[in-house]
mmCIF file of N, CA and C in Angstrom:
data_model
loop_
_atom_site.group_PDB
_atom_site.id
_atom_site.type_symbol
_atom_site.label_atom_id
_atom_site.label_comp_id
_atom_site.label_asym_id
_atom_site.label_seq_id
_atom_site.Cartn_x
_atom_site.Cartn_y
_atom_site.Cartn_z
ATOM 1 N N UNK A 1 115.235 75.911 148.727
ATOM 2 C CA UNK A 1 116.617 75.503 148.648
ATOM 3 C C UNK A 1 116.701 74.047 148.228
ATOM 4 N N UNK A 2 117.721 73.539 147.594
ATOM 5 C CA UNK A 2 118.174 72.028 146.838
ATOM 6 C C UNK A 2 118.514 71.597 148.067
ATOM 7 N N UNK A 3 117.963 70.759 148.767
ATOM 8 C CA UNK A 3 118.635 70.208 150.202
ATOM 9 C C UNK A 3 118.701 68.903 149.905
ATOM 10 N N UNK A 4 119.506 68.350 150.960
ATOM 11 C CA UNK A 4 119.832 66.421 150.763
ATOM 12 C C UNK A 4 118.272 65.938 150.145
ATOM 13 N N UNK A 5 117.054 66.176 151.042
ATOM 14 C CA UNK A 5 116.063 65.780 151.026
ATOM 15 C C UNK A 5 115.067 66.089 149.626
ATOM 16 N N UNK A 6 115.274 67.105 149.176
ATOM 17 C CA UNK A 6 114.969 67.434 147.736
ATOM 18 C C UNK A 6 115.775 66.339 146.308
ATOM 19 N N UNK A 7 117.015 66.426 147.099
ATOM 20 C CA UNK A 7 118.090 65.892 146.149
ATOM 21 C C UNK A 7 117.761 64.125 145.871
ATOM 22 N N UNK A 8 117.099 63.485 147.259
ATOM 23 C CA UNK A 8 116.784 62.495 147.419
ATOM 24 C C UNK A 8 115.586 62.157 146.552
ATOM 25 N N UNK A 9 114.551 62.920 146.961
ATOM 26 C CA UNK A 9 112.930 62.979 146.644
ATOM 27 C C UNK A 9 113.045 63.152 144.756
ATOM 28 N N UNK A 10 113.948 64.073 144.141
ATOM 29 C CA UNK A 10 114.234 64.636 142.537
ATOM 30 C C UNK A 10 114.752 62.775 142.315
ATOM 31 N N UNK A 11 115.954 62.450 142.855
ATOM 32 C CA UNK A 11 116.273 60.862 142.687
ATOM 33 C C UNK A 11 114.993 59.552 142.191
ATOM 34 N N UNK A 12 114.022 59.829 142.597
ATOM 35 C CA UNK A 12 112.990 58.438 142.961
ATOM 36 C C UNK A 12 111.642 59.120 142.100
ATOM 37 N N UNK A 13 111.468 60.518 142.156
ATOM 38 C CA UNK A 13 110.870 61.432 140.750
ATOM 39 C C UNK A 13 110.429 61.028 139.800
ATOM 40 N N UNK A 14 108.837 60.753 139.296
ATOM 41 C CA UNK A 14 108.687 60.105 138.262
ATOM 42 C C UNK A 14 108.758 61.971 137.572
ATOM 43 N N UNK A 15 108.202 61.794 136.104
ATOM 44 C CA UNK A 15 108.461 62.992 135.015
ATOM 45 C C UNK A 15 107.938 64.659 135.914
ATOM 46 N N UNK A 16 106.389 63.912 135.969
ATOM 47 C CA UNK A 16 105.738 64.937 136.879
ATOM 48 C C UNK A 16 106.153 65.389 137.687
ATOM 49 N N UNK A 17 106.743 64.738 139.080
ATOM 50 C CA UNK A 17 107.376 65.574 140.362
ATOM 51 C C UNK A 17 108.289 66.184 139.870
ATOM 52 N N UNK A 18 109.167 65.682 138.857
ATOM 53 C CA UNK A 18 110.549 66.399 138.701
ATOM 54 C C UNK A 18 110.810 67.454 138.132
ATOM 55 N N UNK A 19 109.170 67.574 137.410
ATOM 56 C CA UNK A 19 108.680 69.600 136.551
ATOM 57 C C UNK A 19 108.352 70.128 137.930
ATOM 58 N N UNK A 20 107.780 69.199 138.677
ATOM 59 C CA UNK A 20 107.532 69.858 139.854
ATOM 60 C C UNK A 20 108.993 70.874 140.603
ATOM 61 N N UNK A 21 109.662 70.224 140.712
ATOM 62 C CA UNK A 21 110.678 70.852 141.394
ATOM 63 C C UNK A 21 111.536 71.571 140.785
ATOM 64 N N UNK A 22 111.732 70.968 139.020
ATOM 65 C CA UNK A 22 112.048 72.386 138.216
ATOM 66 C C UNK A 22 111.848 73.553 138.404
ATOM 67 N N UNK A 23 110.239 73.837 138.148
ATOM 68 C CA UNK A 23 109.220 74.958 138.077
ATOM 69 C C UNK A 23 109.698 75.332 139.304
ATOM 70 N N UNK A 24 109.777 74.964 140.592
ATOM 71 C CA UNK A 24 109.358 75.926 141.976
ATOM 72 C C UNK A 24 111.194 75.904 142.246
ATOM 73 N N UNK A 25 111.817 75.094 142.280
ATOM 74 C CA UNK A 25 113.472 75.404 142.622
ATOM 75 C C UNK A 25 113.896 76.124 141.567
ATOM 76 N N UNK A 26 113.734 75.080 140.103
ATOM 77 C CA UNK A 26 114.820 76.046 139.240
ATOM 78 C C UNK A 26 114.129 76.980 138.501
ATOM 79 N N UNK A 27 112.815 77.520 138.543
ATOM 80 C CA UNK A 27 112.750 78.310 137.928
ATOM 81 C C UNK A 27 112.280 79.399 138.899
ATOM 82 N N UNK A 28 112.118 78.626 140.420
ATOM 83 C CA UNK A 28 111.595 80.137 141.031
ATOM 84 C C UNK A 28 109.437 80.526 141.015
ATOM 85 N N UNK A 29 109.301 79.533 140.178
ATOM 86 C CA UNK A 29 108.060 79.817 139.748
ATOM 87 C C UNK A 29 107.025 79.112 140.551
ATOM 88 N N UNK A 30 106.758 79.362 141.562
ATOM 89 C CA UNK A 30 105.664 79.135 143.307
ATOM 90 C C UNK A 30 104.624 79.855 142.911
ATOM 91 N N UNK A 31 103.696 78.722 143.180
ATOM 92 C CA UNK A 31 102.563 78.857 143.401
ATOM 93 C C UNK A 31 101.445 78.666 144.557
ATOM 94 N N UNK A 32 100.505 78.937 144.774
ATOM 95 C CA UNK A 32 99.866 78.660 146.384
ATOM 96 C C UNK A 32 99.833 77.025 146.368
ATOM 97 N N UNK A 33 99.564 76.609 147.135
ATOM 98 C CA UNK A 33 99.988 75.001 147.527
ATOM 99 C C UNK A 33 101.045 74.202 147.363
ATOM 100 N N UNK A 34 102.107 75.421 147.282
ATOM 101 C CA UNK A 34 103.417 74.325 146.342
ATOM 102 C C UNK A 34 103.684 73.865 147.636
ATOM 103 N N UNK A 35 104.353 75.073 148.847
ATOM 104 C CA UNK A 35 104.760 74.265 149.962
ATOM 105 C C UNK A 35 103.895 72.950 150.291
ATOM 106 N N UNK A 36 102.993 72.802 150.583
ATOM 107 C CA UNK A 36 101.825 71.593 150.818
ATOM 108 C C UNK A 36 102.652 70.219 149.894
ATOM 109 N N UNK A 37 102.702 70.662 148.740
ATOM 110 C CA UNK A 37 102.712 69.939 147.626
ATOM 111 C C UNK A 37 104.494 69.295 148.205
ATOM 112 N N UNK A 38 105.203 70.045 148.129
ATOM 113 C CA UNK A 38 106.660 69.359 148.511
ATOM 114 C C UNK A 38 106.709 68.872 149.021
ATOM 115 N N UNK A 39 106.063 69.304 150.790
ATOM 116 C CA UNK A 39 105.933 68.693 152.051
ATOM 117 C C UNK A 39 105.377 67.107 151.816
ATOM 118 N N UNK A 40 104.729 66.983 150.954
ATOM 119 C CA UNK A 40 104.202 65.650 150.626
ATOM 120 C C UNK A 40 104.464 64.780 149.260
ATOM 121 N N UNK A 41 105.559 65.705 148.721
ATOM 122 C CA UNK A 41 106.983 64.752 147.711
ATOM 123 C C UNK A 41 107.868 64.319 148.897
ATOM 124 N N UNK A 42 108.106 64.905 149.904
ATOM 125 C CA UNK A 42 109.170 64.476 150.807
ATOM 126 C C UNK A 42 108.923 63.537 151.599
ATOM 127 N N UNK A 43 107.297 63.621 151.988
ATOM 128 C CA UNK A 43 107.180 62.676 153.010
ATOM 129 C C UNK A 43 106.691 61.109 151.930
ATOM 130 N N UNK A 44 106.526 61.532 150.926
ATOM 131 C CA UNK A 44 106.002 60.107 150.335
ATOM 132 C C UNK A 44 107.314 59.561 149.594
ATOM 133 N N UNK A 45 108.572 60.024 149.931
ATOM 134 C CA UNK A 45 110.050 59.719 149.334
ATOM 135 C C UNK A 45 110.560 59.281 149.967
ATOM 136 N N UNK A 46 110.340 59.258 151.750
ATOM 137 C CA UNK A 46 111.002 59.023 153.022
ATOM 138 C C UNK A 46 112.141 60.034 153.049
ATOM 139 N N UNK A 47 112.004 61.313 152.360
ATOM 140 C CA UNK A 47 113.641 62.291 151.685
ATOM 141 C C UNK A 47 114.136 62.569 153.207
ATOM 142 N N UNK A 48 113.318 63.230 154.220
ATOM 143 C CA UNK A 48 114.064 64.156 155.378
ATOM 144 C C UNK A 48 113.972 62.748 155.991
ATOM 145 N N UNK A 49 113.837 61.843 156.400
ATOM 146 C CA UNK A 49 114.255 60.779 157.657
ATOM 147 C C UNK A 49 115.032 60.205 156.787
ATOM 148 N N UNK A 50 115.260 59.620 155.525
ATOM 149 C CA UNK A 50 116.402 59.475 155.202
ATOM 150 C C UNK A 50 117.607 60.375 154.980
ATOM 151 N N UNK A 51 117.410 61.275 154.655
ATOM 152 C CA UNK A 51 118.564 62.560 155.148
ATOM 153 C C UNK A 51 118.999 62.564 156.319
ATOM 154 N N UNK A 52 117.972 62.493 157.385
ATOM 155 C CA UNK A 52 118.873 62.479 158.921
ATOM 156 C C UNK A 52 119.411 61.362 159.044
ATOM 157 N N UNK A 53 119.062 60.067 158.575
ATOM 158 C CA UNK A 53 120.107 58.960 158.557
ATOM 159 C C UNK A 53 121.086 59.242 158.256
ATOM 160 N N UNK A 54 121.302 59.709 156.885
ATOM 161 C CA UNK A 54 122.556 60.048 155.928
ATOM 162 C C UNK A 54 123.436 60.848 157.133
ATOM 163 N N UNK A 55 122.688 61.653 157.687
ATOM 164 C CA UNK A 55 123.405 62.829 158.233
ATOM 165 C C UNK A 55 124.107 62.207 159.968
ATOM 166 N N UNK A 56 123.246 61.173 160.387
ATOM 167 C CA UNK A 56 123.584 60.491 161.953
ATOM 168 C C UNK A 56 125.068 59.425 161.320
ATOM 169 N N UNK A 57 125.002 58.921 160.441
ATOM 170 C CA UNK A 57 125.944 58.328 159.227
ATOM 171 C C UNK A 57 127.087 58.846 159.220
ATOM 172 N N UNK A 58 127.261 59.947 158.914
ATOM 173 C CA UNK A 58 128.139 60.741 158.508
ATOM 174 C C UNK A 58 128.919 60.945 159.936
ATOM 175 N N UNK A 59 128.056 61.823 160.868
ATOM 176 C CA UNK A 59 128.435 62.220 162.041
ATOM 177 C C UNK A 59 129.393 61.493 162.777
ATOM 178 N N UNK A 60 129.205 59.802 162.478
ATOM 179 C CA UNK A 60 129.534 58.876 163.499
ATOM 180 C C UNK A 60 130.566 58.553 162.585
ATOM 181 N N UNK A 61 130.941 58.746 161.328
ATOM 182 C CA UNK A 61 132.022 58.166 160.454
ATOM 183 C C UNK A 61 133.216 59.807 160.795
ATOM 184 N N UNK A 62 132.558 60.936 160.973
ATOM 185 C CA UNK A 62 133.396 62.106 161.399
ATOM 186 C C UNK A 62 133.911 61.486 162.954
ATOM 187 N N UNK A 63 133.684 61.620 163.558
ATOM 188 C CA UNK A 63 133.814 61.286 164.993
ATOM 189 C C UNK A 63 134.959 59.883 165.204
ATOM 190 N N UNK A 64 134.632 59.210 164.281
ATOM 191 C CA UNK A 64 135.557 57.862 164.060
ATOM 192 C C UNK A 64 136.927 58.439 163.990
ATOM 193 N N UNK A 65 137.153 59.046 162.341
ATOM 194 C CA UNK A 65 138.006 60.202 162.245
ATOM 195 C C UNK A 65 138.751 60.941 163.109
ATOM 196 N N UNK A 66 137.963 60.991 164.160
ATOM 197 C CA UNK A 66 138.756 61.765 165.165
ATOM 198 C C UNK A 66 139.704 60.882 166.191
ATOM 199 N N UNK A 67 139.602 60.032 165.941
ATOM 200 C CA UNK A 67 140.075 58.843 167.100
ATOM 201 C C UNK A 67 141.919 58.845 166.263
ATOM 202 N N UNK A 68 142.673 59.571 165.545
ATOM 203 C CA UNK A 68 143.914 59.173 165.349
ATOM 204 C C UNK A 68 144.625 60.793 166.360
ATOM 205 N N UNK A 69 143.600 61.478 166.680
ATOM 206 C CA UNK A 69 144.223 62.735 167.320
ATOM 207 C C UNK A 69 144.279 62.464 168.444
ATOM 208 N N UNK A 70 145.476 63.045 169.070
ATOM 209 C CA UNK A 70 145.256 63.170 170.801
ATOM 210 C C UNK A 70 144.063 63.983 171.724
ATOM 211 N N UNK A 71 143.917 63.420 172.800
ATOM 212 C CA UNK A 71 142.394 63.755 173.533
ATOM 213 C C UNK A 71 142.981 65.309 173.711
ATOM 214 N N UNK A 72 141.923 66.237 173.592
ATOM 215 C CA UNK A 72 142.527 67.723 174.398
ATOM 216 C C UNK A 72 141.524 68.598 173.445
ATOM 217 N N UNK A 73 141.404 69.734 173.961
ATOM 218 C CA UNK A 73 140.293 70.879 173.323
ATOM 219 C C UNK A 73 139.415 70.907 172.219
ATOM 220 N N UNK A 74 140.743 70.661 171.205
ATOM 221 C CA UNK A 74 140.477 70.875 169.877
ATOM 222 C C UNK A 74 139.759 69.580 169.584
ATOM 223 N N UNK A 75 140.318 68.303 169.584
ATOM 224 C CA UNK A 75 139.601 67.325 169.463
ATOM 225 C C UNK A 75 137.953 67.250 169.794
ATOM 226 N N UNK A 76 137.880 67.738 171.069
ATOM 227 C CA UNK A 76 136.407 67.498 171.655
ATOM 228 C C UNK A 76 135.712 68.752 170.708
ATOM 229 N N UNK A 77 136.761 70.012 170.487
ATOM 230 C CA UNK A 77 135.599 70.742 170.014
ATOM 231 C C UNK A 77 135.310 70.582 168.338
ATOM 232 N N UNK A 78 136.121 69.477 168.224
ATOM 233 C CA UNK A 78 135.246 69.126 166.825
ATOM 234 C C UNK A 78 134.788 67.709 167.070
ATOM 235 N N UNK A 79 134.664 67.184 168.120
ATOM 236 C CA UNK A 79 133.837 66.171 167.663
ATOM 237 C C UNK A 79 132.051 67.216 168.503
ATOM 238 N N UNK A 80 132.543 67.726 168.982
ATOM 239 C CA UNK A 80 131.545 68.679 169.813
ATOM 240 C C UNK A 80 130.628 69.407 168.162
ATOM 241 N N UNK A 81 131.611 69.826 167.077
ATOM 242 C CA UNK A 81 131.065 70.429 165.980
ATOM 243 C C UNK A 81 129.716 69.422 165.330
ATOM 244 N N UNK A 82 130.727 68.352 165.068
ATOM 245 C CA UNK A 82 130.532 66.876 164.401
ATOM 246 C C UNK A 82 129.190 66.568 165.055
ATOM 247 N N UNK A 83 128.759 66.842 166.319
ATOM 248 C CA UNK A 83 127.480 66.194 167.052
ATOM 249 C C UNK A 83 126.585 67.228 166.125
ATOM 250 N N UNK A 84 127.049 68.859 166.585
ATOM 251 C CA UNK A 84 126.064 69.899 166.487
ATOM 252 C C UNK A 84 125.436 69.858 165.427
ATOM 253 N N UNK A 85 125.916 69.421 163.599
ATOM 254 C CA UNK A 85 125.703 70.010 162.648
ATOM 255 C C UNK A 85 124.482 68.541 162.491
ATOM 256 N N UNK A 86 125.306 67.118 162.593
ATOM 257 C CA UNK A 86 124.251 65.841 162.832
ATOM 258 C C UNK A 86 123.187 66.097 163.610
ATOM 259 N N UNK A 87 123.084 66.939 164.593
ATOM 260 C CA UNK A 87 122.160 66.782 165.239
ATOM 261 C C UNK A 87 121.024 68.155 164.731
ATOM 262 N N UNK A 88 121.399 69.056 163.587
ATOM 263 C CA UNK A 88 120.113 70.175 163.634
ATOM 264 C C UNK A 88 119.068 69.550 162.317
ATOM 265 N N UNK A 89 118.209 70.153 162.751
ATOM 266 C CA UNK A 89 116.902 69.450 162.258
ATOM 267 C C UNK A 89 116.340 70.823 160.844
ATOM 268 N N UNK A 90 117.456 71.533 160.419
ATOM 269 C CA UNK A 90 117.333 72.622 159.853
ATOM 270 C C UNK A 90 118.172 72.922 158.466
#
């Protein structure tokens, strides 16, 4: 799947990584070691810990947002949403 962290890692991509992720995202075309191989475009991009930044970022700018509504159910259960989606690791 094209996730923040792909989207990040394709960003900073010299020619090579970026056939890389052609070939296995857009064309579908996986090979044995690709997972290996991503897992270590991502981690040498900083892509997923900067994604969960992006994403703790976001959460706390949603939640801000919520401060013009009155306190009561609905409010909590979206800032209750707002935690859940910032907080999955998935």
């Amino acid at each position: 799947k094209i996730t923040l962290p792909v989207i990040l890692a394709w960003q900073e991509a010299d020619d090579t990584q970026r056939a890389f992720w052609q070939r296995t995202l857009g064309d579908g075309d996986i090979h044995d070691g690709d997972l290996d191989k991503a897992r270590a475009l991502l981690q040498r991009h900083e892509a997923v810990g900067r994604a969960l930044s992006y994403a703790r970022e976001e959460t706390e700018r949603a939640i801000r947002a919520l401060s013009v509504m009155p306190e009561g159910p609905i409010k909590n259960a979206l800032r209750e949403a707002a935690l859940f989606a910032g907080k999955r690791a998935y």
